[in-house]
Short mmCIF file of N, CA, C and O in Angstrom, two decimals:
data_model
loop_
_atom_site.label_atom_id
_atom_site.label_comp_id
_atom_site.label_asym_id
_atom_site.label_seq_id
_atom_site.Cartn_x
_atom_site.Cartn_y
_atom_site.Cartn_z
N UNK A 30 24.04 128.08 56.02
CA UNK A 30 25.09 128.34 55.97
C UNK A 30 26.28 126.93 56.87
O UNK A 30 25.48 126.68 57.54
N UNK A 31 27.67 127.23 56.59
CA UNK A 31 28.00 125.83 56.77
C UNK A 31 28.29 126.55 58.50
O UNK A 31 28.11 127.21 58.81
N UNK A 32 28.46 125.71 58.85
CA UNK A 32 29.48 125.28 60.06
C UNK A 32 29.58 124.39 60.77
O UNK A 32 30.79 123.30 59.85
N UNK A 33 30.70 124.97 61.76
CA UNK A 33 31.57 124.12 62.56
C UNK A 33 31.69 123.47 63.92
O UNK A 33 32.81 122.54 63.82
N UNK A 34 30.73 122.68 63.05
CA UNK A 34 30.41 121.63 64.18
C UNK A 34 29.64 121.09 63.42
O UNK A 34 29.91 119.44 64.34
N UNK A 35 29.54 120.89 61.44
CA UNK A 35 29.34 120.21 60.55
C UNK A 35 30.43 118.86 60.98
O UNK A 35 31.15 120.13 60.95
N UNK A 36 30.45 118.12 60.42
CA UNK A 36 31.78 117.15 60.05
C UNK A 36 32.29 117.39 58.73
O UNK A 36 33.52 118.12 58.72
N UNK A 37 30.86 117.54 57.01
CA UNK A 37 31.48 118.81 56.83
C UNK A 37 32.14 119.97 56.97
O UNK A 37 33.65 119.97 56.07
N UNK A 38 32.42 120.42 57.98
CA UNK A 38 32.73 122.30 58.23
C UNK A 38 34.01 122.39 58.74
O UNK A 38 34.64 122.96 58.22
N UNK A 39 34.75 121.62 59.87
CA UNK A 39 35.01 120.78 60.28
C UNK A 39 36.17 120.79 59.23
O UNK A 39 37.63 120.92 59.42
N UNK A 40 36.01 119.27 58.16
CA UNK A 40 36.77 118.96 57.51
C UNK A 40 37.49 120.08 56.59
O UNK A 40 39.18 120.22 56.39
N UNK A 41 37.11 120.77 55.83
CA UNK A 41 36.99 121.75 54.84
C UNK A 41 37.53 122.78 55.68
O UNK A 41 39.08 122.81 54.71
N UNK A 42 37.72 123.48 57.31
CA UNK A 42 38.39 124.72 57.46
C UNK A 42 39.95 123.44 57.58
O UNK A 42 40.87 124.10 57.04
N UNK A 43 39.68 121.91 58.77
CA UNK A 43 41.30 122.01 58.21
C UNK A 43 41.89 121.74 57.18
O UNK A 43 43.42 122.35 56.96
N UNK A 44 41.12 121.09 56.29
CA UNK A 44 41.55 121.25 55.23
C UNK A 44 42.39 122.84 54.86
O UNK A 44 43.26 122.97 54.15
N UNK A 45 41.52 123.20 54.13
CA UNK A 45 41.69 124.67 53.68
C UNK A 45 43.06 125.66 54.90
O UNK A 45 43.97 126.75 54.44
N UNK A 46 43.11 125.29 56.25
CA UNK A 46 44.57 125.46 57.25
C UNK A 46 45.73 124.88 56.51
O UNK A 46 46.47 125.35 57.26
N UNK A 47 45.52 124.14 55.96
CA UNK A 47 46.83 123.37 55.79
C UNK A 47 47.25 123.65 54.74
O UNK A 47 48.13 123.71 54.47
N UNK A 48 46.81 124.67 54.53
CA UNK A 48 46.98 125.13 52.86
C UNK A 48 47.56 126.15 52.74
O UNK A 48 48.05 126.82 52.15
N UNK A 49 48.22 126.88 54.28
CA UNK A 49 48.96 127.76 55.01
C UNK A 49 49.90 127.88 55.35
O UNK A 49 50.42 127.16 55.29
N UNK A 50 50.89 128.63 55.13
CA UNK A 50 52.19 128.18 54.91
C UNK A 50 52.72 129.82 55.95
O UNK A 50 52.16 130.20 55.10
N UNK A 51 54.44 129.40 56.14
CA UNK A 51 54.52 130.57 56.42
C UNK A 51 54.87 132.08 54.78
O UNK A 51 54.70 132.84 55.27
N UNK A 52 55.32 131.64 54.24
CA UNK A 52 54.89 132.75 53.03
C UNK A 52 53.37 132.78 52.33
O UNK A 52 53.97 133.97 51.43
N UNK A 53 52.20 132.55 53.10
CA UNK A 53 51.31 132.83 52.62
C UNK A 53 50.92 134.89 52.36
O UNK A 53 50.96 135.22 53.99
N UNK A 54 50.58 135.54 52.09
CA UNK A 54 50.02 135.66 51.72
C UNK A 54 49.02 137.01 52.08
O UNK A 54 48.08 135.92 51.27
N UNK A 55 48.79 137.70 52.43
CA UNK A 55 47.82 138.47 53.14
C UNK A 55 47.09 138.87 51.41
O UNK A 55 47.93 140.58 50.55
N UNK A 56 45.95 138.63 51.00
CA UNK A 56 45.08 140.17 50.47
C UNK A 56 43.98 141.31 50.73
O UNK A 56 44.04 141.84 50.06
N UNK A 57 44.36 141.09 52.18
CA UNK A 57 44.08 142.89 52.47
C UNK A 57 44.51 142.38 53.44
O UNK A 57 44.63 141.78 54.82
N UNK A 58 43.78 144.28 54.48
CA UNK A 58 44.63 144.12 55.74
C UNK A 58 46.22 143.32 56.33
O UNK A 58 47.57 143.77 55.29
N UNK A 59 46.29 143.74 57.70
CA UNK A 59 47.54 144.70 58.66
C UNK A 59 48.34 143.25 58.84
O UNK A 59 49.52 142.74 58.86
N UNK A 60 47.53 141.82 59.07
CA UNK A 60 48.37 141.55 59.94
C UNK A 60 49.37 140.21 58.83
O UNK A 60 48.42 140.00 58.04
N UNK A 61 49.91 139.79 59.41
CA UNK A 61 51.03 138.20 59.38
C UNK A 61 50.38 137.52 59.40
O UNK A 61 48.79 137.04 60.16
N UNK A 62 50.16 136.38 58.22
CA UNK A 62 49.69 134.47 59.00
C UNK A 62 50.02 134.05 59.62
O UNK A 62 48.70 133.84 60.33
N UNK A 63 50.73 134.12 60.33
CA UNK A 63 50.96 134.30 62.08
C UNK A 63 50.15 135.21 62.80
O UNK A 63 49.35 134.56 63.99
N UNK A 64 49.87 136.32 62.95
CA UNK A 64 48.81 136.91 63.84
C UNK A 64 47.46 136.25 63.26
O UNK A 64 46.58 136.24 64.24
N UNK A 65 47.54 136.65 62.44
CA UNK A 65 45.77 135.38 61.62
C UNK A 65 45.17 134.67 62.50
O UNK A 65 44.53 134.35 63.44
N UNK A 66 46.33 133.39 62.82
CA UNK A 66 46.25 132.68 63.10
C UNK A 66 46.07 132.83 64.33
O UNK A 66 45.65 132.28 65.23
N UNK A 67 46.99 132.94 65.05
CA UNK A 67 46.67 134.29 67.01
C UNK A 67 45.74 134.59 67.54
O UNK A 67 44.81 135.09 67.98
N UNK A 68 44.92 135.92 66.09
CA UNK A 68 43.56 137.33 66.50
C UNK A 68 43.13 135.16 66.02
O UNK A 68 41.80 135.88 66.95
N UNK A 69 42.74 134.30 65.41
CA UNK A 69 41.07 133.58 65.45
C UNK A 69 41.31 131.91 66.75
O UNK A 69 39.83 131.74 66.54
N UNK A 70 42.04 132.94 66.98
CA UNK A 70 41.55 132.11 68.55
C UNK A 70 41.02 131.85 69.99
O UNK A 70 40.15 130.99 70.26
N UNK A 71 40.84 133.20 69.73
CA UNK A 71 40.35 133.57 70.46
C UNK A 71 38.37 133.03 70.85
O UNK A 71 38.41 133.46 71.35
N UNK A 72 38.00 133.63 69.63
CA UNK A 72 36.72 132.94 69.49
C UNK A 72 36.65 131.58 69.89
O UNK A 72 36.10 130.74 70.44
N UNK A 73 36.84 131.03 69.52
CA UNK A 73 36.92 129.60 69.28
C UNK A 73 37.58 129.18 71.48
O UNK A 73 36.66 128.62 72.04
N UNK A 74 38.22 129.96 71.99
CA UNK A 74 38.48 130.09 72.95
C UNK A 74 37.25 130.36 74.33
O UNK A 74 36.77 129.75 74.95
N UNK A 75 36.64 132.37 73.90
CA UNK A 75 35.74 131.59 74.43
C UNK A 75 35.06 130.52 74.15
O UNK A 75 33.88 130.56 75.31
N UNK A 76 34.44 129.80 73.21
CA UNK A 76 32.64 129.00 73.10
C UNK A 76 33.47 127.88 74.16
O UNK A 76 32.60 127.23 74.56
N UNK A 77 34.64 127.84 73.67
CA UNK A 77 35.21 126.44 74.32
C UNK A 77 35.07 126.31 75.80
O UNK A 77 34.44 125.39 76.53
N UNK A 78 35.10 127.16 76.65
CA UNK A 78 35.33 127.38 78.12
C UNK A 78 34.12 127.87 78.86
O UNK A 78 33.69 126.86 79.91
N UNK A 79 32.93 128.18 77.34
CA UNK A 79 31.71 128.19 77.93
C UNK A 79 31.63 129.27 79.56
O UNK A 79 30.81 128.07 79.93
N UNK A 80 32.12 130.07 79.58
CA UNK A 80 31.67 130.49 80.83
C UNK A 80 30.25 131.41 80.96
O UNK A 80 30.73 131.38 80.09
N UNK A 81 30.39 131.26 82.20
CA UNK A 81 29.07 132.42 82.89
C UNK A 81 29.44 133.87 82.66
O UNK A 81 30.45 133.76 83.29
N UNK A 82 28.99 134.91 82.17
CA UNK A 82 29.21 136.18 82.66
C UNK A 82 28.69 136.54 82.61
O UNK A 82 27.23 136.63 82.30
N UNK A 83 28.64 138.20 83.09
CA UNK A 83 27.69 138.88 83.83
C UNK A 83 26.96 140.39 82.84
O UNK A 83 27.05 140.87 83.36
N UNK A 84 27.71 140.30 81.40
CA UNK A 84 27.80 141.20 80.14
C UNK A 84 26.55 140.29 79.80
O UNK A 84 25.81 139.79 79.33
N UNK A 85 25.64 142.11 79.39
CA UNK A 85 24.64 141.90 78.66
C UNK A 85 25.04 141.72 77.46
O UNK A 85 23.95 141.36 76.21
N UNK A 86 26.15 141.96 76.72
CA UNK A 86 26.27 142.87 75.65
C UNK A 86 25.57 144.42 74.94
O UNK A 86 25.84 144.73 75.66
N UNK A 87 25.97 143.94 74.26
CA UNK A 87 25.70 146.01 73.33
C UNK A 87 23.96 145.60 72.78
O UNK A 87 25.00 145.02 71.48
N UNK A 88 23.37 146.68 73.67
CA UNK A 88 22.36 146.08 72.49
C UNK A 88 22.73 146.87 70.78
O UNK A 88 21.48 145.89 70.22
N UNK A 89 23.43 147.56 70.79
CA UNK A 89 23.46 148.32 69.73
C UNK A 89 23.93 147.28 68.25
O UNK A 89 23.65 147.33 67.37
N UNK A 90 24.74 146.61 68.99
CA UNK A 90 26.00 145.71 68.33
C UNK A 90 25.18 144.58 68.63
O UNK A 90 24.72 144.01 66.62
N UNK A 91 24.21 144.44 68.84
CA UNK A 91 23.26 142.63 68.46
C UNK A 91 22.40 142.92 68.54
O UNK A 91 21.64 141.85 67.02
N UNK A 92 21.12 144.31 68.06
CA UNK A 92 19.81 144.85 66.74
C UNK A 92 20.67 144.70 65.91
O UNK A 92 20.39 144.05 64.85
N UNK A 93 21.93 145.52 64.98
CA UNK A 93 22.33 145.64 63.72
C UNK A 93 22.74 145.00 63.61
O UNK A 93 23.22 144.97 62.72
N UNK A 94 24.13 144.20 64.45
CA UNK A 94 25.59 143.46 63.85
C UNK A 94 25.62 141.99 64.26
O UNK A 94 25.55 141.08 63.14
N UNK A 95 24.26 141.42 65.29
CA UNK A 95 24.69 139.85 65.53
C UNK A 95 24.40 138.93 64.24
O UNK A 95 24.79 138.20 64.16
N UNK A 96 22.93 139.01 63.48
CA UNK A 96 23.19 138.21 62.10
C UNK A 96 23.84 138.51 61.83
O UNK A 96 23.71 137.52 60.98
N UNK A 97 24.26 139.41 60.97
CA UNK A 97 25.44 138.82 59.95
C UNK A 97 27.20 138.07 60.08
O UNK A 97 27.73 137.64 59.75
N UNK A 98 26.67 137.47 61.82
CA UNK A 98 27.93 136.51 61.99
C UNK A 98 27.71 134.97 61.94
O UNK A 98 28.57 135.10 61.51
N UNK A 99 26.36 135.13 61.41
CA UNK A 99 26.36 134.13 61.74
C UNK A 99 25.15 133.14 59.43
O UNK A 99 24.52 132.51 60.07
N UNK A 100 25.06 134.97 59.44
CA UNK A 100 24.60 134.89 58.02
C UNK A 100 25.38 133.82 57.02
O UNK A 100 25.56 134.30 57.04
N UNK A 101 24.46 134.08 56.02
CA UNK A 101 25.01 133.09 54.10
C UNK A 101 26.35 135.23 53.52
O UNK A 101 26.65 134.60 52.68
N UNK A 102 25.89 135.95 54.21
CA UNK A 102 26.43 136.68 53.59
C UNK A 102 27.20 136.86 53.35
O UNK A 102 27.91 137.30 54.52
N UNK A 103 28.63 137.57 52.93
CA UNK A 103 29.97 136.96 53.25
C UNK A 103 30.51 138.42 53.76
O UNK A 103 30.14 139.11 53.74
N UNK A 104 31.55 138.91 54.87
CA UNK A 104 31.84 139.82 55.71
C UNK A 104 32.68 141.00 54.52
O UNK A 104 33.11 140.06 53.96
N UNK A 105 33.06 141.97 54.72
CA UNK A 105 33.53 143.10 54.52
C UNK A 105 34.58 142.57 54.35
O UNK A 105 35.04 142.60 56.17
N UNK A 106 35.96 143.33 53.33
CA UNK A 106 37.43 143.27 53.82
C UNK A 106 37.45 144.77 54.31
O UNK A 106 36.69 145.72 55.12
N UNK A 107 38.08 144.41 56.23
CA UNK A 107 39.16 145.59 56.25
C UNK A 107 38.35 145.64 57.20
O UNK A 107 37.84 146.75 58.41
N UNK A 108 37.11 144.56 58.95
CA UNK A 108 36.69 145.39 58.60
C UNK A 108 37.31 145.67 59.97
O UNK A 108 37.85 145.17 61.44
N UNK A 109 37.13 146.89 61.42
CA UNK A 109 38.06 146.54 62.33
C UNK A 109 38.18 145.57 63.65
O UNK A 109 36.92 144.45 63.55
N UNK A 110 38.19 145.98 64.36
CA UNK A 110 38.73 144.71 65.12
C UNK A 110 38.75 144.87 65.43
O UNK A 110 39.35 145.72 67.19
N UNK A 111 38.42 144.73 67.25
CA UNK A 111 38.57 144.85 68.89
C UNK A 111 39.95 144.68 69.37
O UNK A 111 40.47 144.42 68.98
N UNK A 112 39.73 145.23 70.00
CA UNK A 112 41.91 145.96 69.91
C UNK A 112 42.22 144.58 71.05
O UNK A 112 42.50 144.30 70.65
N UNK A 113 41.28 144.00 72.23
CA UNK A 113 42.29 143.00 72.46
C UNK A 113 42.48 141.77 71.73
O UNK A 113 43.03 141.15 71.61
N UNK A 114 42.11 141.92 70.07
CA UNK A 114 41.89 141.09 68.97
C UNK A 114 42.61 141.17 67.72
O UNK A 114 43.44 140.27 66.62
N UNK A 115 43.44 142.50 68.22
CA UNK A 115 44.74 142.93 67.31
C UNK A 115 46.67 142.32 67.77
O UNK A 115 46.03 142.39 69.70
N UNK A 116 46.82 141.65 67.06
CA UNK A 116 48.20 141.54 66.96
C UNK A 116 48.73 142.34 66.92
O UNK A 116 49.46 142.45 65.58
N UNK A 117 49.70 142.81 67.59
CA UNK A 117 50.60 143.91 67.58
C UNK A 117 51.59 143.91 68.03
O UNK A 117 52.10 144.09 67.42
N UNK A 118 52.45 142.83 68.24
CA UNK A 118 53.52 141.86 67.32
C UNK A 118 53.52 141.39 66.30
O UNK A 118 52.73 140.49 66.66
N UNK A 119 54.92 140.50 66.06
CA UNK A 119 55.16 139.19 65.07
C UNK A 119 55.00 138.23 66.42
O UNK A 119 55.12 137.74 66.82
N UNK A 120 53.98 137.13 65.03
CA UNK A 120 53.33 136.11 66.06
C UNK A 120 55.09 134.96 64.96
O UNK A 120 54.07 135.08 64.09
N UNK A 121 54.95 133.57 65.73
CA UNK A 121 55.38 132.36 65.06
C UNK A 121 54.05 131.82 64.55
O UNK A 121 52.94 131.21 64.60
N UNK A 122 53.90 131.48 63.05
CA UNK A 122 53.26 131.41 62.33
C UNK A 122 52.97 130.20 62.73
O UNK A 122 51.58 128.90 63.18
N UNK A 123 54.29 128.39 62.99
CA UNK A 123 54.43 127.62 62.98
C UNK A 123 53.72 126.93 64.44
O UNK A 123 52.66 126.19 64.83
N UNK A 124 53.56 127.52 65.22
CA UNK A 124 53.29 126.75 67.23
C UNK A 124 51.49 128.01 66.98
O UNK A 124 50.94 127.85 67.36
N UNK A 125 51.21 129.54 66.65
CA UNK A 125 49.65 130.00 66.32
C UNK A 125 48.94 129.13 65.61
O UNK A 125 47.91 129.01 65.78
N UNK A 126 49.67 128.19 64.17
CA UNK A 126 48.59 127.75 63.24
C UNK A 126 48.15 125.82 64.03
O UNK A 126 47.56 125.28 63.88
N UNK A 127 49.08 125.68 65.55
CA UNK A 127 48.91 124.45 65.15
C UNK A 127 48.42 124.72 66.70
O UNK A 127 47.08 123.56 66.72
N UNK A 128 48.10 125.41 67.41
CA UNK A 128 47.09 125.77 68.88
C UNK A 128 45.99 126.04 67.73
O UNK A 128 45.19 125.47 68.53
N UNK A 129 46.05 126.96 66.66
CA UNK A 129 44.92 127.16 65.83
C UNK A 129 43.54 126.14 65.59
O UNK A 129 42.53 124.92 65.85
N UNK A 130 44.64 124.89 64.15
CA UNK A 130 44.02 123.42 64.66
C UNK A 130 43.55 122.80 66.20
O UNK A 130 42.67 121.87 65.69
N UNK A 131 44.21 123.23 67.19
CA UNK A 131 43.69 121.93 68.11
C UNK A 131 42.20 122.88 68.26
O UNK A 131 41.59 121.68 68.72
N UNK A 132 42.54 124.36 68.95
CA UNK A 132 41.35 124.43 69.53
C UNK A 132 39.69 124.23 68.03
O UNK A 132 38.78 123.90 67.98
N UNK A 133 40.52 125.22 66.99
CA UNK A 133 39.29 123.83 65.49
C UNK A 133 38.59 122.30 66.57
O UNK A 133 37.81 121.90 65.91
N UNK A 134 39.27 121.93 66.39
CA UNK A 134 39.25 120.62 66.50
C UNK A 134 39.12 120.31 68.28
O UNK A 134 37.45 119.47 67.34
N UNK A 135 38.72 121.36 69.00
CA UNK A 135 38.66 121.19 70.52
C UNK A 135 36.71 122.06 70.31
O UNK A 135 36.09 121.38 70.62
N UNK A 136 37.03 122.65 69.17
CA UNK A 136 35.66 122.86 69.22
C UNK A 136 34.67 121.90 68.34
O UNK A 136 33.40 122.20 69.15
N UNK A 137 34.99 121.72 67.72
CA UNK A 137 34.09 119.71 66.68
C UNK A 137 33.66 119.38 67.77
O UNK A 137 32.82 118.85 67.48
N UNK A 138 35.20 119.11 68.92
CA UNK A 138 34.85 118.10 69.84
C UNK A 138 33.44 117.70 71.05
O UNK A 138 32.80 117.55 71.46
N UNK A 139 33.08 119.43 70.93
CA UNK A 139 31.20 119.09 71.52
C UNK A 139 30.74 119.92 71.18
O UNK A 139 28.93 120.47 71.10
N UNK A 140 30.61 119.39 69.59
CA UNK A 140 29.22 119.39 68.91
C UNK A 140 28.08 118.20 69.54
O UNK A 140 27.45 119.39 69.08
N UNK A 141 28.33 118.12 70.35
CA UNK A 141 27.34 117.35 71.61
C UNK A 141 26.17 118.86 72.65
O UNK A 141 25.67 117.77 72.98
N UNK A 142 27.66 119.31 72.16
CA UNK A 142 27.22 120.49 74.28
C UNK A 142 26.20 120.76 74.01
O UNK A 142 25.42 121.21 72.27
N UNK A 143 24.78 120.68 74.92
CA UNK A 143 23.73 120.95 74.84
C UNK A 143 23.63 122.88 75.11
O UNK A 143 22.47 123.29 75.13
N UNK A 144 24.71 123.03 76.11
CA UNK A 144 24.70 123.87 77.37
C UNK A 144 25.26 125.37 76.64
O UNK A 144 27.15 124.61 76.90
N UNK A 145 24.99 126.52 75.77
CA UNK A 145 26.50 127.31 75.45
C UNK A 145 25.59 128.53 77.00
O UNK A 145 24.75 129.12 76.21
N UNK A 146 26.03 129.24 77.03
CA UNK A 146 26.28 130.35 77.80
C UNK A 146 26.30 131.89 77.05
O UNK A 146 27.07 130.92 76.04
N UNK A 147 25.53 132.33 77.39
CA UNK A 147 25.60 133.97 76.22
C UNK A 147 27.12 134.21 75.80
O UNK A 147 27.99 134.16 76.73
N UNK A 148 27.66 134.78 74.53
CA UNK A 148 29.04 135.73 74.15
C UNK A 148 28.87 136.94 75.11
O UNK A 148 28.48 137.46 75.07
N UNK A 149 29.77 137.31 75.73
CA UNK A 149 29.71 138.35 76.43
C UNK A 149 29.45 140.19 75.79
O UNK A 149 29.23 140.53 75.99
N UNK A 150 29.79 139.83 74.49
CA UNK A 150 29.21 141.00 73.49
C UNK A 150 28.33 141.32 71.95
O UNK A 150 27.10 142.13 73.03
N UNK A 151 27.56 139.67 71.92
CA UNK A 151 26.43 139.63 71.58
C UNK A 151 25.76 138.62 71.63
O UNK A 151 24.47 138.63 70.96
N UNK A 152 25.37 138.24 72.95
CA UNK A 152 23.74 137.86 73.20
C UNK A 152 24.17 135.75 73.16
O UNK A 152 25.37 135.53 73.29
N UNK A 153 22.80 135.81 73.48
CA UNK A 153 22.52 134.82 73.91
C UNK A 153 22.90 133.46 71.62
O UNK A 153 22.05 134.38 70.75
N UNK A 154 23.59 132.94 71.37
CA UNK A 154 23.89 132.69 69.68
C UNK A 154 23.02 130.67 71.03
O UNK A 154 23.64 130.47 71.86
N UNK A 155 22.00 130.15 69.80
CA UNK A 155 22.31 128.90 69.14
C UNK A 155 23.55 128.44 69.23
O UNK A 155 24.39 128.95 68.37
N UNK A 156 23.20 126.39 69.37
CA UNK A 156 25.00 126.07 69.30
C UNK A 156 24.79 125.73 67.84
O UNK A 156 25.32 126.07 67.11
N UNK A 157 24.05 126.14 66.59
CA UNK A 157 23.93 126.14 65.16
C UNK A 157 24.95 127.31 64.85
O UNK A 157 25.90 127.47 64.57
N UNK A 158 23.74 128.38 65.81
CA UNK A 158 24.79 129.72 65.33
C UNK A 158 26.13 129.88 65.86
O UNK A 158 27.27 130.39 64.69
N UNK A 159 26.40 129.48 66.84
CA UNK A 159 28.10 129.60 66.90
C UNK A 159 29.22 128.83 66.15
O UNK A 159 30.25 128.94 65.97
N UNK A 160 27.82 127.76 66.36
CA UNK A 160 28.98 126.86 64.87
C UNK A 160 29.36 127.47 64.03
O UNK A 160 30.03 127.54 62.67
N UNK A 161 28.00 128.48 63.33
CA UNK A 161 27.73 128.68 61.84
C UNK A 161 28.52 130.58 62.53
O UNK A 161 29.83 130.68 61.06
N UNK A 162 28.49 131.09 63.38
CA UNK A 162 29.61 132.29 63.13
C UNK A 162 31.24 130.91 63.97
O UNK A 162 32.47 132.12 63.32
N UNK A 163 31.87 130.59 64.38
CA UNK A 163 32.40 130.38 64.45
C UNK A 163 33.54 129.16 63.04
O UNK A 163 33.75 130.49 61.85
N UNK A 164 32.60 129.37 61.67
CA UNK A 164 33.08 129.21 61.08
C UNK A 164 32.63 130.37 59.59
O UNK A 164 33.97 129.88 58.86
N UNK A 165 32.03 130.77 59.83
CA UNK A 165 32.52 132.48 59.32
C UNK A 165 33.40 133.27 59.76
O UNK A 165 34.28 133.69 58.96
N UNK A 166 33.91 133.07 60.58
CA UNK A 166 35.06 133.37 60.64
C UNK A 166 36.50 132.98 60.35
O UNK A 166 36.31 134.28 59.88
N UNK A 167 36.71 131.82 60.31
CA UNK A 167 37.85 131.28 60.13
C UNK A 167 37.84 131.05 58.35
O UNK A 167 38.86 131.73 57.56
N UNK A 168 36.70 130.97 58.32
CA UNK A 168 37.16 131.03 56.57
C UNK A 168 36.65 133.02 55.92
O UNK A 168 37.62 132.96 54.86
N UNK A 169 36.37 134.07 56.07
CA UNK A 169 36.73 134.62 56.27
C UNK A 169 38.38 135.53 56.36
O UNK A 169 39.33 135.95 55.61
N UNK A 170 39.33 134.87 57.08
CA UNK A 170 40.13 134.94 57.35
C UNK A 170 41.54 133.92 56.46
O UNK A 170 42.05 134.51 56.06
N UNK A 171 40.69 132.69 55.96
CA UNK A 171 41.12 132.17 55.47
C UNK A 171 41.45 132.49 53.50
O UNK A 171 41.94 132.77 53.44
N UNK A 172 40.26 133.39 53.61
CA UNK A 172 39.85 133.86 52.05
C UNK A 172 40.90 134.82 52.27
O UNK A 172 41.53 135.85 51.21
N UNK A 173 41.47 135.60 53.04
CA UNK A 173 41.93 136.96 53.30
C UNK A 173 43.48 136.59 53.25
O UNK A 173 44.49 137.09 52.49
N UNK A 174 43.94 134.85 52.80
CA UNK A 174 45.24 134.34 52.86
C UNK A 174 45.46 133.63 51.32
O UNK A 174 46.41 133.06 51.08
N UNK A 175 43.97 133.67 50.89
CA UNK A 175 44.01 133.09 49.87
C UNK A 175 43.98 131.53 49.75
O UNK A 175 43.53 131.54 48.67
N UNK A 176 42.95 131.02 50.59
CA UNK A 176 43.12 129.71 51.04
C UNK A 176 41.42 129.53 50.64
O UNK A 176 40.82 130.28 52.42
#
């Protein structure tokens, strides 16, 4: 599985993101390209901040869904989205995509970090799994917009 914490994975994602524009049309789902750029920021912010949390996660999700976050099998289209990650109002593509690019770079810059706190929903990930999760999420949404 590719990872956003490797030079190749980072370079690929950045190159694909640069192919997006305000005119990029979705192939599935309801988000605009600006909303997608906004939506993709949250998982990166969560990992970058790397804060300890009191949540133990959801045992059902950790047991039955967690491995799909970082394995080689592509996610299916139109997966449900957590309510706090749904973009309910229009988002400016230019500003949201610039912030997303900054976060992608900031995450990649942490490739040598040794300590990663657990995800509040999915629990503990290794550094490699964090990188794979971020790559897979971005890959899924870039494919959603044809890049």
